Coordinates of C-alpha atoms in Angstrom, one line a residue:
M114 CA -49.2 -172.1 57.5
N115 CA -49.6 -169.2 55.1
G116 CA -49.9 -166.7 57.9
R117 CA -52.8 -168.5 59.7
V118 CA -52.8 -170.1 63.2
N119 CA -55.6 -172.6 63.9
G120 CA -57.7 -171.1 61.2
R121 CA -57.2 -167.5 62.4
A122 CA -55.1 -164.8 60.8
A123 CA -51.8 -164.6 62.6
E124 CA -51.5 -161.5 64.9
P125 CA -48.5 -159.3 64.7
P126 CA -46.0 -159.7 67.5
A127 CA -47.1 -158.1 70.8
E128 CA -45.4 -155.1 72.2
R129 CA -44.6 -154.6 75.8
N130 CA -43.3 -151.3 77.2
G131 CA -42.5 -150.1 73.7
H132 CA -40.4 -153.2 72.8
R133 CA -41.4 -156.0 70.4
T134 CA -41.3 -159.5 71.8
A135 CA -39.5 -162.4 70.1
V136 CA -41.4 -164.3 67.5
P137 CA -41.6 -168.1 68.3
G138 CA -41.2 -170.7 65.7
G139 CA -39.0 -168.6 63.5
N140 CA -35.3 -168.7 62.8
G141 CA -34.4 -167.7 66.4
S142 CA -35.9 -164.8 68.2
R143 CA -36.1 -161.5 66.5
P144 CA -34.5 -158.7 68.6
A145 CA -36.5 -155.7 69.6
P146 CA -35.7 -152.7 67.4
G147 CA -33.4 -150.2 69.2
P148 CA -33.6 -146.4 69.1
A149 CA -33.2 -144.7 65.7
V150 CA -29.6 -143.9 64.9
A151 CA -28.9 -140.4 63.8
D152 CA -27.2 -139.9 60.5
G153 CA -23.5 -139.3 60.7
P154 CA -21.5 -136.6 58.8
A155 CA -20.8 -139.1 56.0
D156 CA -24.5 -139.8 55.6
V157 CA -25.3 -136.1 55.4
W158 CA -22.7 -135.5 52.8
D159 CA -23.7 -138.5 50.8
R160 CA -27.3 -137.1 50.6
R161 CA -25.9 -133.7 49.6
V162 CA -23.7 -135.1 46.9
A163 CA -26.6 -137.3 45.6
G164 CA -28.9 -134.3 45.6
A165 CA -26.4 -132.1 43.7
L166 CA -25.9 -134.7 41.1
A167 CA -29.6 -135.2 40.6
F168 CA -30.0 -131.4 40.3
L169 CA -27.2 -131.2 37.7
R170 CA -28.7 -134.1 35.8
R171 CA -32.1 -132.4 35.6
R172 CA -30.5 -129.1 34.5
L173 CA -28.4 -130.8 31.7
S174 CA -31.4 -132.8 30.5
G175 CA -33.8 -129.9 30.5
Q176 CA -36.1 -131.6 33.0
Y177 CA -37.2 -128.4 34.8
E178 CA -40.0 -125.9 34.4
V179 CA -40.1 -122.1 33.9
D180 CA -43.3 -120.0 33.8
E181 CA -44.3 -117.5 31.2
F182 CA -42.1 -114.8 32.8
G183 CA -39.0 -117.0 32.8
F184 CA -39.1 -117.8 36.5
D185 CA -37.2 -121.0 37.4
P186 CA -38.3 -122.0 40.9
E187 CA -35.9 -125.0 41.2
L188 CA -32.8 -122.9 40.3
T189 CA -34.0 -120.1 42.7
D190 CA -34.5 -122.5 45.6
Q191 CA -31.4 -124.6 45.0
L192 CA -28.8 -122.0 44.0
F193 CA -29.9 -118.3 44.6
H194 CA -31.6 -118.6 47.9
P195 CA -28.9 -120.7 49.7
L196 CA -26.3 -118.0 48.9
L197 CA -28.5 -115.1 49.9
R198 CA -29.6 -117.0 53.0
R199 CA -26.0 -117.2 54.3
L200 CA -25.6 -113.5 53.6
Y201 CA -28.7 -112.2 55.5
R202 CA -28.4 -114.7 58.4
D203 CA -24.6 -114.7 59.1
W204 CA -23.2 -111.6 57.5
F205 CA -26.0 -109.1 58.1
R206 CA -27.5 -110.8 61.2
T207 CA -30.9 -109.8 60.0
E208 CA -33.9 -109.5 62.3
I209 CA -37.3 -109.9 60.8
R210 CA -40.7 -108.7 62.2
G211 CA -44.2 -108.6 60.9
V212 CA -44.2 -111.7 58.7
E213 CA -47.8 -112.3 59.8
N214 CA -48.8 -109.2 57.8
L215 CA -47.9 -111.0 54.5
P216 CA -50.9 -112.6 52.7
V217 CA -51.2 -116.3 53.5
D218 CA -52.4 -116.9 49.9
G219 CA -53.6 -114.9 47.0
P220 CA -52.1 -111.7 45.7
G221 CA -50.1 -109.2 47.7
L222 CA -48.0 -106.2 46.8
V223 CA -44.9 -105.7 49.0
V224 CA -43.6 -102.1 48.8
G225 CA -40.1 -101.5 50.2
N226 CA -37.6 -98.7 50.5
H227 CA -34.6 -99.0 48.2
S228 CA -31.0 -98.1 49.1
G229 CA -27.4 -99.2 49.3
T230 CA -25.7 -98.5 45.9
V231 CA -26.2 -102.1 44.9
A232 CA -29.7 -103.6 45.0
L233 CA -28.9 -106.2 47.6
D234 CA -32.0 -105.2 49.6
A235 CA -34.4 -106.5 46.9
L236 CA -32.6 -109.9 46.7
I237 CA -32.4 -110.2 50.5
L238 CA -36.1 -109.3 50.9
S239 CA -37.1 -112.0 48.4
T240 CA -35.2 -114.6 50.3
V241 CA -36.5 -113.5 53.7
V242 CA -40.1 -113.7 52.4
H243 CA -39.5 -117.2 51.1
D244 CA -37.8 -118.4 54.3
H245 CA -40.1 -116.9 56.8
H246 CA -43.5 -117.1 55.2
P247 CA -45.4 -120.1 56.5
A248 CA -46.2 -121.2 52.9
H249 CA -42.6 -120.3 51.7
R250 CA -44.0 -118.1 49.0
H251 CA -41.8 -116.6 46.3
L252 CA -41.6 -112.8 46.0
R253 CA -41.8 -111.8 42.4
L254 CA -39.7 -108.7 42.1
L255 CA -40.3 -105.8 39.6
G256 CA -37.1 -104.3 38.3
A257 CA -36.1 -101.3 36.2
D258 CA -35.7 -101.6 32.4
L259 CA -31.9 -101.2 32.8
V260 CA -31.7 -104.5 34.7
F261 CA -33.3 -106.4 31.8
R262 CA -31.0 -104.8 29.2
M263 CA -27.8 -106.0 30.9
P264 CA -26.3 -109.3 29.7
V265 CA -26.2 -112.1 32.3
V266 CA -27.9 -109.9 34.8
S267 CA -31.1 -109.9 32.8
E268 CA -31.1 -113.7 32.6
L269 CA -30.5 -114.1 36.3
A270 CA -33.2 -111.7 37.1
R271 CA -35.7 -113.6 35.0
K272 CA -34.7 -116.9 36.4
S273 CA -35.1 -115.7 40.0
G274 CA -38.7 -114.5 39.3
G275 CA -38.1 -110.9 38.3
T276 CA -39.8 -109.0 35.6
V277 CA -40.0 -105.4 34.2
A278 CA -41.6 -102.9 36.5
C279 CA -44.6 -102.0 34.3
N280 CA -48.3 -102.0 35.2
T281 CA -49.0 -104.7 32.6
D282 CA -46.7 -107.3 34.1
A283 CA -47.5 -106.3 37.7
E284 CA -51.2 -106.7 37.1
R285 CA -50.7 -110.1 35.3
L286 CA -48.7 -111.4 38.3
L287 CA -51.3 -110.1 40.8
D288 CA -54.2 -111.6 38.8
L289 CA -52.3 -114.9 39.0
G290 CA -52.4 -114.6 42.8
E291 CA -48.6 -114.0 43.2
L292 CA -46.8 -112.1 45.9
V293 CA -45.1 -109.1 44.1
G294 CA -42.3 -106.9 45.4
V295 CA -41.7 -103.3 44.2
F296 CA -39.3 -100.5 45.1
P297 CA -40.9 -97.3 43.9
E298 CA -37.8 -95.1 44.5
G299 CA -35.9 -97.0 41.8
F300 CA -32.4 -95.8 41.1
K301 CA -33.1 -92.6 43.0
G302 CA -33.1 -94.7 46.2
I303 CA -30.1 -97.0 45.7
G304 CA -28.1 -94.2 44.1
K305 CA -28.4 -91.5 46.8
L306 CA -25.4 -90.3 48.8
Y307 CA -24.7 -91.6 52.3
N308 CA -25.6 -88.3 53.9
E309 CA -29.2 -88.8 52.6
R310 CA -29.5 -92.3 54.1
Y311 CA -33.0 -93.4 55.2
K312 CA -34.6 -90.4 53.6
L313 CA -37.2 -91.8 51.2
Q314 CA -37.0 -90.4 47.6
R315 CA -40.1 -89.6 45.5
F316 CA -42.3 -92.6 44.6
G317 CA -42.6 -91.8 40.9
R318 CA -46.2 -91.7 39.5
G319 CA -47.7 -94.3 41.8
G320 CA -48.0 -97.0 39.1
F321 CA -47.7 -99.7 41.8
V322 CA -50.8 -98.2 43.5
S323 CA -52.8 -98.4 40.2
A324 CA -51.9 -102.0 39.7
A325 CA -53.0 -102.8 43.3
L326 CA -56.3 -100.9 42.9
R327 CA -57.2 -102.6 39.6
T328 CA -56.7 -106.0 41.1
G329 CA -58.0 -105.3 44.6
T330 CA -54.6 -106.4 46.1
P331 CA -53.6 -105.4 49.6
I332 CA -50.4 -103.4 49.9
V333 CA -47.8 -104.4 52.5
P334 CA -45.3 -101.6 53.3
A335 CA -41.8 -103.0 54.1
A336 CA -39.1 -101.0 55.9
I337 CA -35.5 -102.2 55.5
V338 CA -32.7 -100.8 57.7
G339 CA -29.1 -101.8 57.1
A340 CA -28.7 -101.7 53.4
E341 CA -27.6 -98.0 53.5
E342 CA -24.4 -99.0 55.3
T343 CA -23.4 -101.9 53.0
Y344 CA -21.8 -99.7 50.3
P345 CA -21.9 -96.1 51.6
M346 CA -21.8 -93.8 48.6
L347 CA -19.6 -90.9 49.3
A348 CA -19.7 -89.3 45.8
D349 CA -21.3 -89.9 42.4
I350 CA -18.9 -89.4 39.4
K351 CA -21.5 -88.2 36.9
P352 CA -19.2 -87.8 33.8
L353 CA -18.1 -91.4 34.2
A354 CA -21.7 -92.6 34.8
R355 CA -22.7 -90.9 31.5
L356 CA -19.8 -92.4 29.7
L357 CA -20.8 -95.9 30.9
K358 CA -24.5 -95.2 30.4
L359 CA -25.2 -95.9 34.1
P360 CA -27.6 -94.0 36.4
Y361 CA -24.6 -93.2 38.7
F362 CA -21.0 -94.2 39.3
P363 CA -20.3 -94.6 43.1
L364 CA -17.3 -93.9 45.2
T365 CA -17.5 -95.7 48.5
P366 CA -14.9 -96.2 51.2
T367 CA -13.7 -99.4 49.5
F368 CA -14.7 -99.0 45.8
P369 CA -13.0 -98.6 43.4
W370 CA -9.9 -98.2 45.6
L371 CA -9.7 -101.9 46.5
G372 CA -10.7 -103.3 43.2
P373 CA -12.9 -106.4 43.3
I374 CA -12.4 -106.6 47.1
G375 CA -14.3 -103.3 47.3
M376 CA -17.5 -105.1 46.2
I377 CA -17.6 -107.0 49.5
P378 CA -20.5 -105.5 51.4
L379 CA -19.8 -104.1 54.9
P380 CA -21.3 -106.2 57.7
S381 CA -24.0 -103.8 58.8
K382 CA -26.9 -104.9 61.1
W383 CA -30.2 -105.3 59.2
L384 CA -33.7 -105.0 60.5
I385 CA -36.7 -105.7 58.3
Q386 CA -40.3 -104.8 59.3
F387 CA -43.4 -105.8 57.3
C388 CA -46.1 -103.3 58.2
A389 CA -49.9 -103.8 58.5
P390 CA -51.5 -104.4 55.0
I391 CA -53.4 -101.5 53.4
P392 CA -56.6 -102.9 51.8
T393 CA -57.6 -101.7 48.3
A394 CA -60.5 -104.0 47.4
H395 CA -63.0 -101.2 48.2
L396 CA -61.3 -98.8 45.8
T397 CA -61.1 -100.8 42.6
D398 CA -63.4 -98.5 40.8
Q399 CA -61.1 -95.5 41.5
A400 CA -57.9 -97.0 40.0
D401 CA -57.8 -94.2 37.4
D402 CA -58.4 -91.3 39.9
P403 CA -55.1 -89.5 40.2
L404 CA -56.0 -88.1 43.6
V405 CA -56.8 -91.5 45.1
V406 CA -53.6 -92.9 43.6
F407 CA -51.5 -90.1 45.0
N408 CA -53.0 -90.2 48.5
L409 CA -52.6 -94.0 48.7
A410 CA -48.9 -93.8 47.5
D411 CA -48.3 -91.0 50.0
Q412 CA -49.8 -93.2 52.8
V413 CA -47.5 -96.1 51.9
R414 CA -44.5 -93.8 51.7
E415 CA -45.2 -92.2 55.1
T416 CA -45.8 -95.6 56.7
I417 CA -42.3 -96.8 55.5
Q418 CA -40.6 -93.6 56.5
Q419 CA -42.0 -93.6 60.1
T420 CA -41.2 -97.3 60.4
L421 CA -37.6 -96.6 59.3
L422 CA -37.2 -94.0 62.0
E423 CA -38.5 -96.5 64.7
L424 CA -36.1 -99.2 63.5
L425 CA -33.2 -96.8 63.6
R426 CA -34.0 -95.9 67.2
R427 CA -33.9 -99.7 67.9
R428 CA -30.5 -100.0 66.2
P429 CA -28.2 -97.3 67.5
D430 CA -25.1 -99.0 66.2
P431 CA -25.1 -99.8 62.5
F432 CA -22.5 -102.5 62.9
G433 CA -23.5 -103.8 66.4
L434 CA -25.0 -107.1 67.3

């Protein structure tokens, strides 16, 4: 009858109490659909294997995109973030507060304290921002020149969204509406001894403030507690550092005594707090005023320092739950 009954379009089968009735005139009655069946473990693994093969196929065929800075979003989301996610969730048991202070869209400059001998705090912060921001934004990290002179490390930094910590690149990223992360203490922060933990070092010349002022970008101070205890630096062997052309050569309770095993971070309890944003749009015409730059940098530094002290009071045991 071509879908028509007595000249009228056939109506779909009626539903009673959420169950579809049988269709007369067909090859028997059609049973009402049952409840959806949850995927079993085999189905989940099938999807994972299929996804991994598709990812590998795209990588081998070059069917992926990178931006002008070398950032590879797919590689970051599929490889880097899953590894770091397990680390900050399960190993460091990280608690995150103040995500609502991050810009929903448009540019933002996240300024954090730096510590821990190895720059794990920067990598963890970028993954936390992506996972907890409602729009899953990527944090584009600014790194020291040394990072981009090291083989392999330089390529990984570029692929994960990093670029050189200079005003030119920072302003370009902010003009593009990106969320940018910077650690003004640099190697002075991650290379300090354990007895100086959670004492912020000097913030350099305030270049990050100038970049924010020129682009009218809000500054979001971020305080990170926990990184200081991952690789506690007991001493810095300066002659060896000079020989290897490194900013420092650390001695920790496990490195270099235990060899590669000494590179496993200690399972400290982490707390991350994003503070209220500091607006700069009203100061764009004062980006070259050294006094304005210094005062704003000092405000950011003091905000982070006070927040660190509050977080430490909330976390009396560095390795507790």
